[in-house]
């Protein structure tokens, strides 16, 4: 009984400290009285917790505020450079690594092209390890100030077992990240790219609200991260949000998953590039070549128009399933966002008798191409500092 009681008290303390850090993160600085009022925690409890947080170096005492009668209140300030986190984003073409502070200010960024032989995943991890060691030696950040490394991966993952089940577009499967912890000598966290993006959006841009959002990540494939009342919804097999593989054309084009007619074969970045190559009979051209053509080539415009139509149909379906407050679009689609944004949002709501624009905000991520990598960096912070809801 006593043991149970002490565990509960420890849990309450951790939760209270996370609440205080979250509040200070948002407000930068507050008095102890304001913290107490805002969180409905007694002044002595606030003081105890603040003292511990000062000892851990996460907040500091920043002097006194003007008195409104009686003693002058002490200001407590959040220290964003008290800890750091690494975010790693692995995509088909590229690996990006960032070191960020607790305010998501990027201290350092590295990137390299994906090696040809991605199948050799271990050598890729060692390359990432070398970059991280180099960053640590350049910035001379003490090891105990680094919370860990978060990986954003374009595949099906089990975050509890640190298990990457597969990445369909890479032909990589069954990787246990646990075994890499000895290489990095710090905690490792993994998350699916769309879920990581949804975490970042929910925490950085919608903090403090009851979030209901679906983040649609459009890259080589398409995936969704689903936030319901601040919790990320993953489903019983942790596969919720694999919306790129919902069928939009019966007996349609063949997908990497083995099925036919999947949404991502029509609406991913790769789908757009493939359509261009097929229609124009070109092989070694890039998406940028195509995007240039859409300015004055009618056929190119038609391809883009058709593509946006497919994208809009899938988004309509997602709105019907989740009735979310926000649909946020991100990922590598950002390279042609300006060309499609207005048209896409119009197409989602035109001839739509069930929803109009005021009932669901469809928008592109304000984090630009950084949603997934910020989400990755958020994972180690979340375990220690922040409240991002539960996995349901
Ligand atoms: Zn598929």
XYZ file of C-alpha atoms and ligand atoms in Angstrom:
393
model
C 0.000 0.000 0.000
C 2.763 2.388 0.996
C 4.675 1.526 -2.143
C 1.629 2.197 -4.285
C 1.172 5.540 -2.553
C 4.760 6.608 -3.160
C 4.607 5.587 -6.832
C 1.475 7.662 -7.226
C 3.127 10.662 -5.644
C 6.119 10.313 -7.945
C 3.772 10.127 -10.958
C 1.904 13.216 -9.776
C 5.185 15.073 -9.295
C 6.379 14.213 -12.815
C 3.022 15.247 -14.242
C 3.026 18.538 -12.324
C 6.552 19.303 -13.490
C 5.608 18.539 -17.085
C 2.585 20.833 -16.754
C 4.775 23.636 -15.380
C 7.371 23.189 -18.151
C 4.646 23.165 -20.805
C 3.143 26.352 -19.450
C 6.515 28.096 -19.241
C 7.475 26.850 -22.707
C 4.410 28.606 -24.100
C 4.667 31.780 -22.019
C 8.496 32.008 -21.755
C 8.223 33.397 -18.219
C 5.628 33.641 -15.461
C 5.465 34.366 -11.754
C 4.963 31.504 -9.313
C 1.527 32.920 -8.528
C 0.553 32.920 -12.195
C 1.714 29.291 -12.539
C -0.304 28.334 -9.490
C -3.452 30.030 -10.789
C -3.076 28.827 -14.351
C -2.582 25.164 -13.400
C -4.699 25.117 -10.285
C -1.778 23.794 -8.216
C -1.115 25.122 -4.689
C 1.691 27.661 -4.202
C 3.789 25.328 -1.949
C 3.595 22.565 -4.602
C 4.574 25.035 -7.327
C 7.528 26.243 -5.225
C 8.728 22.676 -4.519
C 8.557 21.715 -8.157
C 10.133 24.960 -9.356
C 13.037 24.426 -6.951
C 13.639 20.990 -8.455
C 13.422 22.368 -11.988
C 15.907 25.133 -11.102
C 18.247 22.464 -9.716
C 17.938 20.516 -12.982
C 18.754 23.730 -14.855
C 15.537 23.804 -16.906
C 14.162 27.078 -15.499
C 15.720 29.919 -13.572
C 14.799 32.725 -11.279
C 14.702 35.897 -13.395
C 14.219 38.532 -10.732
C 11.046 40.085 -9.422
C 7.982 41.530 -11.116
C 6.265 44.752 -10.089
C 4.228 44.262 -6.949
C 0.468 44.563 -7.121
C 0.450 44.965 -3.345
C 2.423 42.919 -0.850
C 5.647 41.078 -1.706
C 7.067 41.398 -5.193
C 6.456 38.142 -7.099
C 9.424 36.141 -8.441
C 9.580 35.572 -12.189
C 10.417 32.069 -13.368
C 11.921 31.779 -16.823
C 12.056 28.805 -19.197
C 15.581 28.008 -20.430
C 15.340 26.614 -23.972
C 19.071 25.895 -24.166
C 19.044 23.727 -21.061
C 18.628 20.561 -23.126
C 18.989 19.497 -26.743
C 17.601 16.811 -28.967
C 18.525 15.229 -32.294
C 15.945 14.699 -35.024
C 16.692 12.423 -37.965
C 14.407 12.288 -40.979
C 14.917 9.444 -43.418
C 13.223 9.751 -46.790
C 13.704 7.932 -50.061
C 16.271 10.396 -51.406
C 17.798 12.004 -48.387
C 18.784 11.765 -44.746
C 18.484 14.949 -42.679
C 19.838 15.377 -39.180
C 19.155 18.352 -36.905
C 20.257 19.349 -33.450
C 17.634 21.528 -31.809
C 17.070 23.193 -28.466
C 13.794 22.958 -26.560
C 12.332 25.842 -28.606
C 12.929 24.013 -31.889
C 15.645 26.434 -32.914
C 17.901 24.442 -35.197
C 21.438 24.640 -33.831
C 22.975 22.531 -36.588
C 21.763 20.699 -39.638
C 23.387 18.016 -41.773
C 22.053 16.189 -44.806
C 23.299 13.591 -47.218
C 21.870 11.755 -50.198
C 20.549 8.301 -49.557
C 23.155 5.726 -50.568
C 22.218 3.460 -53.496
C 22.204 0.363 -51.308
C 19.607 1.339 -48.722
C 19.119 -2.352 -47.987
C 22.263 -2.121 -45.883
C 20.483 -0.240 -43.163
C 23.225 -0.726 -40.579
C 25.796 1.181 -42.612
C 23.290 4.000 -42.995
C 22.889 4.144 -39.210
C 26.683 4.270 -38.799
C 26.861 7.190 -41.218
C 24.240 9.020 -39.128
C 26.196 8.180 -35.979
C 29.379 9.734 -37.452
C 27.518 12.963 -38.261
C 26.047 13.151 -34.766
C 29.422 12.557 -33.115
C 30.894 15.279 -35.282
C 28.147 17.749 -34.328
C 28.673 16.951 -30.638
C 32.413 17.522 -30.919
C 31.987 20.814 -32.814
C 29.460 22.258 -30.360
C 30.998 20.677 -27.262
C 27.605 20.022 -25.717
C 27.849 17.841 -22.594
C 26.360 14.416 -23.135
C 23.916 14.764 -20.238
C 22.270 17.747 -21.935
C 21.251 15.616 -24.921
C 17.862 14.013 -24.410
C 18.203 11.516 -27.231
C 17.602 10.919 -30.930
C 14.244 10.688 -32.630
C 13.891 9.083 -36.057
C 11.124 9.891 -38.515
C 10.670 6.917 -40.848
C 8.443 6.457 -43.888
C 7.085 3.087 -42.819
C 5.111 0.989 -40.356
C 6.683 1.077 -36.918
C 6.067 -0.031 -33.337
C 7.367 2.835 -31.208
C 7.282 0.803 -27.970
C 9.384 -2.057 -29.331
C 11.537 0.335 -31.409
C 10.684 -1.913 -34.317
C 10.524 -0.893 -37.957
C 8.256 -3.445 -39.597
C 8.687 -2.269 -43.158
C 9.228 0.658 -45.473
C 7.337 -0.366 -48.603
C 9.033 2.113 -50.897
C 12.533 1.083 -49.737
C 12.275 -2.693 -49.506
C 13.643 -2.431 -45.956
C 11.961 -4.427 -43.197
C 12.251 -5.908 -39.705
C 14.773 -3.531 -38.156
C 15.140 -3.352 -34.370
C 16.397 0.107 -33.435
C 17.065 -1.086 -29.891
C 20.335 -2.598 -31.095
C 21.529 0.805 -32.344
C 21.383 2.345 -28.860
C 24.862 0.996 -28.125
C 26.135 2.895 -31.182
C 24.657 6.216 -30.160
C 24.982 5.827 -26.386
C 21.780 7.789 -25.887
C 18.065 6.954 -25.922
C 16.520 6.308 -29.333
C 12.916 6.952 -30.320
C 11.228 6.149 -33.616
C 8.016 7.261 -35.222
C 6.292 7.019 -38.541
C 6.823 10.135 -40.666
C 3.162 11.197 -40.761
C 2.664 10.615 -37.022
C 5.849 12.539 -36.231
C 4.569 15.417 -38.366
C 1.189 15.314 -36.653
C 2.907 15.439 -33.232
C 4.932 18.472 -34.282
C 1.910 20.314 -35.677
C -0.204 19.521 -32.662
C 2.462 20.526 -30.154
C 4.136 23.501 -31.822
C 1.236 25.126 -33.656
C -1.871 24.140 -31.757
C -0.489 23.918 -28.248
C -2.979 24.238 -25.491
C -6.050 23.413 -27.559
C -8.065 20.241 -27.825
C -6.635 19.133 -31.115
C -8.445 17.147 -33.731
C -6.284 17.077 -36.799
C -5.157 14.807 -39.579
C -1.705 15.434 -41.002
C -1.364 14.157 -44.563
C 2.230 13.554 -45.516
C 2.737 13.534 -49.277
C 6.169 12.316 -50.294
C 7.252 9.161 -52.118
C 4.032 7.669 -50.757
C 1.169 9.084 -48.671
C 0.503 8.553 -44.978
C -1.594 10.243 -42.322
C -1.020 11.068 -38.669
C -4.277 11.280 -36.750
C -4.685 13.380 -33.599
C -7.944 12.933 -31.688
C -8.427 15.231 -28.669
C -4.626 15.657 -28.400
C -4.002 11.891 -28.515
C -2.411 10.235 -31.501
C -4.628 7.489 -32.840
C -2.672 4.489 -34.113
C -5.182 1.654 -33.966
C -4.785 -1.879 -32.666
C -2.003 -2.886 -35.106
C -0.402 0.589 -35.154
C -1.279 0.910 -38.804
C -4.025 3.551 -38.699
C -3.338 6.253 -41.224
C -1.977 4.045 -44.009
C -4.330 5.977 -46.226
C -1.991 5.982 -49.207
C -3.170 2.426 -49.779
C -6.887 3.045 -49.797
C -8.292 2.108 -53.176
C -9.416 5.022 -55.279
C -9.531 3.239 -58.657
C -10.801 -0.337 -58.851
C -8.291 -2.440 -60.814
C -6.204 0.696 -61.248
C -2.448 1.140 -61.443
C -0.223 -1.315 -59.584
C 1.137 -0.161 -56.200
C 4.344 -1.170 -54.372
C 2.168 -2.846 -51.736
C 0.964 -5.369 -54.317
C -2.561 -3.955 -54.635
C -4.015 -2.016 -57.516
C -5.492 1.460 -57.592
C -4.066 2.798 -54.293
C -4.417 6.538 -53.675
C -0.656 7.117 -53.500
C -0.189 5.755 -57.049
C -2.234 8.754 -58.180
C -1.574 11.458 -55.608
C 1.987 11.103 -54.205
C 4.945 13.143 -55.395
C 6.248 10.060 -57.170
C 2.897 9.592 -58.902
C 3.125 13.086 -60.368
C 6.657 12.504 -61.613
C 5.719 9.119 -63.093
C 2.743 10.588 -64.907
C 4.937 13.281 -66.422
C 7.537 10.754 -67.572
C 4.889 8.495 -69.074
C 2.891 11.199 -70.858
C 5.928 12.970 -72.274
C 7.958 9.817 -72.954
C 10.948 11.091 -70.957
C 13.130 9.117 -68.580
C 15.848 11.140 -66.879
C 13.840 14.217 -66.038
C 13.173 15.660 -62.620
C 9.988 16.953 -61.065
C 11.372 20.487 -61.351
C 11.582 20.083 -65.135
C 7.895 19.247 -65.125
C 6.924 22.044 -62.747
C 8.626 24.554 -65.068
C 6.557 23.259 -67.966
C 3.247 23.749 -66.174
C 3.636 27.522 -66.647
C 2.953 27.413 -70.392
C 2.455 23.838 -71.584
C -1.205 22.815 -71.805
C -0.549 19.099 -71.538
C 1.589 19.622 -68.443
C -1.158 21.782 -66.943
C -3.673 19.031 -67.606
C -1.489 16.445 -65.853
C -1.192 18.712 -62.818
C -4.914 19.425 -62.838
C -5.738 15.727 -62.952
C -3.273 15.074 -60.123
C -4.853 17.755 -57.913
C -8.239 16.141 -58.592
C -7.024 12.815 -57.210
C -5.466 14.518 -54.209
C -8.745 16.322 -53.473
C -10.829 13.141 -53.696
C -8.698 11.418 -51.067
C -8.866 14.436 -48.755
C -12.659 14.480 -49.100
C -12.746 10.854 -47.954
C -10.550 11.629 -44.949
C -12.826 14.496 -43.900
C -15.823 12.167 -44.112
C -14.157 9.546 -41.904
C -12.725 11.780 -39.175
C -14.678 15.045 -39.274
C -11.469 16.790 -38.112
C -11.033 20.424 -37.195
C -7.891 20.684 -39.326
C -6.414 18.816 -42.260
C -2.750 19.717 -42.549
C -0.810 18.878 -45.675
C 2.956 18.522 -45.605
C 5.975 16.526 -46.688
C 7.809 16.811 -49.991
C 4.659 18.220 -51.607
C 6.071 21.554 -50.447
C 8.243 21.760 -53.565
C 5.075 22.435 -55.611
C 2.723 23.785 -52.938
C 2.381 27.209 -54.566
C 1.242 25.627 -57.822
C -1.563 23.558 -56.313
C -2.676 25.081 -52.991
C -5.591 27.236 -54.101
C -6.878 24.789 -56.660
C -6.649 21.872 -54.224
C -8.631 23.577 -51.464
C -11.281 24.677 -53.980
C -11.582 21.150 -55.345
C -12.034 19.645 -51.871
C -15.077 21.820 -51.241
C -16.615 22.269 -54.700
C -19.638 20.052 -55.305
C -19.331 18.999 -51.688
C -22.808 18.964 -50.174
C -21.585 17.620 -46.821
C -18.837 20.116 -45.923
C -17.991 23.697 -46.654
C -14.728 25.586 -46.079
C -15.763 26.870 -42.652
C -16.336 23.412 -41.238
C -12.873 21.943 -41.770
C -9.653 23.914 -42.252
C -7.625 22.411 -45.066
C -4.158 23.973 -45.056
C -0.511 23.375 -45.723
C 1.766 22.947 -42.723
C 3.272 26.183 -41.433
C 6.341 24.135 -40.445
C 7.109 23.736 -44.143
C 9.321 20.789 -44.858
C 10.288 20.559 -41.177
C 7.187 18.966 -39.670
C 8.516 15.385 -39.691
C 12.012 16.268 -38.461
C 10.669 18.524 -35.679
C 8.326 15.703 -34.719
C 11.327 13.366 -34.576
C 13.240 15.795 -32.334
C 10.138 16.202 -30.160
C 10.075 12.478 -29.295
C 13.017 12.528 -26.828
C 11.754 15.830 -25.342
C 8.287 14.451 -24.874
C 9.497 11.648 -22.642
C 11.101 14.094 -20.239
C 9.405 17.451 -20.617
C 6.354 17.846 -22.693
C 2.803 16.643 -22.728
C 1.683 15.548 -26.159
C -1.228 13.302 -25.253
C -1.356 9.528 -25.324
C -1.160 6.917 -28.016
C -4.594 5.402 -28.480
Zn -0.769 0.312 -52.093
